Amino acid sequence: FKGVLNFGSNVKIGYYAQDQAKDLDGEKSVLENIKLANPEVAEQNLMRTLGSFLFKRDDIHKPVRVLSGGEKSRLSLACLLVR
């Protein structure tokens, strides 16, 4: 196949690996990990993003080490999104 791929002006390419969750800091909370992904985003917006990935208000203060594999994967995707 041949063709041209045009990206929008604000598009950034990201990559999600199968073992992406290993890059999370298990001792930090869910909220702290997503803050590390992009410190420039306001905390309220990060919390809203976490909510859209099904993290409840109580969940965002849990250390990542106690999360299930699926929760870690969702958090990794959320971090990729805010980057």
Short mmCIF file of C-alpha atoms in Angstrom, two decimals:
data_model
loop_
_atom_site.label_atom_id
_atom_site.label_comp_id
_atom_site.label_asym_id
_atom_site.label_seq_id
_atom_site.Cartn_x
_atom_site.Cartn_y
_atom_site.Cartn_z
CA PHE A 1 0.00 0.00 0.00
CA LYS A 2 1.08 3.53 -0.69
CA GLY A 3 -0.28 6.78 0.52
CA VAL A 4 0.25 9.88 2.54
CA LEU A 5 -0.36 10.21 6.25
CA ASN A 6 -1.08 13.72 7.50
CA PHE A 7 -1.04 14.42 11.23
CA GLY A 8 -2.84 17.32 12.88
CA SER A 9 -0.75 20.17 14.27
CA ASN A 10 -1.03 18.99 17.91
CA VAL A 11 -0.77 15.23 17.33
CA LYS A 12 1.92 13.35 19.23
CA ILE A 13 2.66 9.73 18.52
CA GLY A 14 2.61 7.37 21.50
CA TYR A 15 3.35 3.70 21.97
CA TYR A 16 1.75 1.31 24.43
CA ALA A 17 3.80 -1.83 25.10
CA GLN A 18 2.40 -4.99 26.67
CA ASP A 19 4.64 -4.51 29.69
CA GLN A 20 3.97 -0.77 29.96
CA ALA A 21 2.84 -1.04 33.60
CA LYS A 22 6.38 -1.90 34.70
CA ASP A 23 7.27 1.77 34.20
CA LEU A 24 4.88 2.85 36.97
CA ASP A 25 6.30 3.66 40.42
CA GLY A 26 4.71 1.12 42.77
CA GLU A 27 5.42 3.19 45.88
CA LYS A 28 3.69 6.31 44.56
CA SER A 29 -0.07 6.76 44.36
CA VAL A 30 -2.15 6.59 41.22
CA LEU A 31 -2.41 10.39 41.18
CA GLU A 32 1.33 10.86 41.75
CA ASN A 33 2.13 8.54 38.84
CA ILE A 34 -0.08 10.41 36.40
CA LYS A 35 1.40 13.71 37.63
CA LEU A 36 4.84 12.35 36.73
CA ALA A 37 3.59 11.66 33.21
CA ASN A 38 2.84 15.36 32.70
CA PRO A 39 3.50 17.77 35.59
CA GLU A 40 2.12 20.70 33.59
CA VAL A 41 -1.49 19.44 33.60
CA ALA A 42 -3.66 20.79 36.42
CA GLU A 43 -4.46 18.25 39.15
CA GLN A 44 -8.20 18.68 38.60
CA ASN A 45 -7.80 17.70 34.95
CA LEU A 46 -5.67 14.71 35.90
CA MET A 47 -8.33 13.59 38.37
CA ARG A 48 -10.97 13.96 35.66
CA THR A 49 -8.85 11.84 33.33
CA LEU A 50 -8.44 9.18 36.01
CA GLY A 51 -12.22 9.20 36.49
CA SER A 52 -12.72 8.55 32.79
CA PHE A 53 -10.44 5.51 33.21
CA LEU A 54 -12.75 4.25 36.00
CA PHE A 55 -10.61 5.30 38.97
CA LYS A 56 -12.87 6.45 41.81
CA ARG A 57 -11.93 9.23 44.21
CA ASP A 58 -10.66 6.72 46.82
CA ASP A 59 -8.62 4.82 44.23
CA ILE A 60 -6.43 7.74 43.23
CA HIS A 61 -4.64 7.75 46.60
CA LYS A 62 -3.83 4.00 46.56
CA PRO A 63 -0.22 3.01 45.99
CA VAL A 64 0.21 1.47 42.55
CA ARG A 65 1.70 -1.72 44.05
CA VAL A 66 -1.75 -2.75 45.39
CA LEU A 67 -3.54 -2.32 42.05
CA SER A 68 -4.63 -5.28 39.94
CA GLY A 69 -3.01 -5.90 36.58
CA GLY A 70 -5.98 -4.40 34.77
CA GLU A 71 -5.91 -1.28 36.93
CA LYS A 72 -2.20 -0.84 36.25
CA SER A 73 -2.87 -1.18 32.52
CA ARG A 74 -5.62 1.46 32.69
CA LEU A 75 -3.31 3.79 34.61
CA SER A 76 -0.56 3.27 32.02
CA LEU A 77 -3.00 4.19 29.26
CA ALA A 78 -4.10 7.28 31.19
CA CYS A 79 -0.46 8.31 31.59
CA LEU A 80 0.14 7.83 27.88
CA LEU A 81 -2.89 10.00 27.14
CA VAL A 82 -1.74 12.94 29.29
CA ARG A 83 1.76 12.88 27.82
#
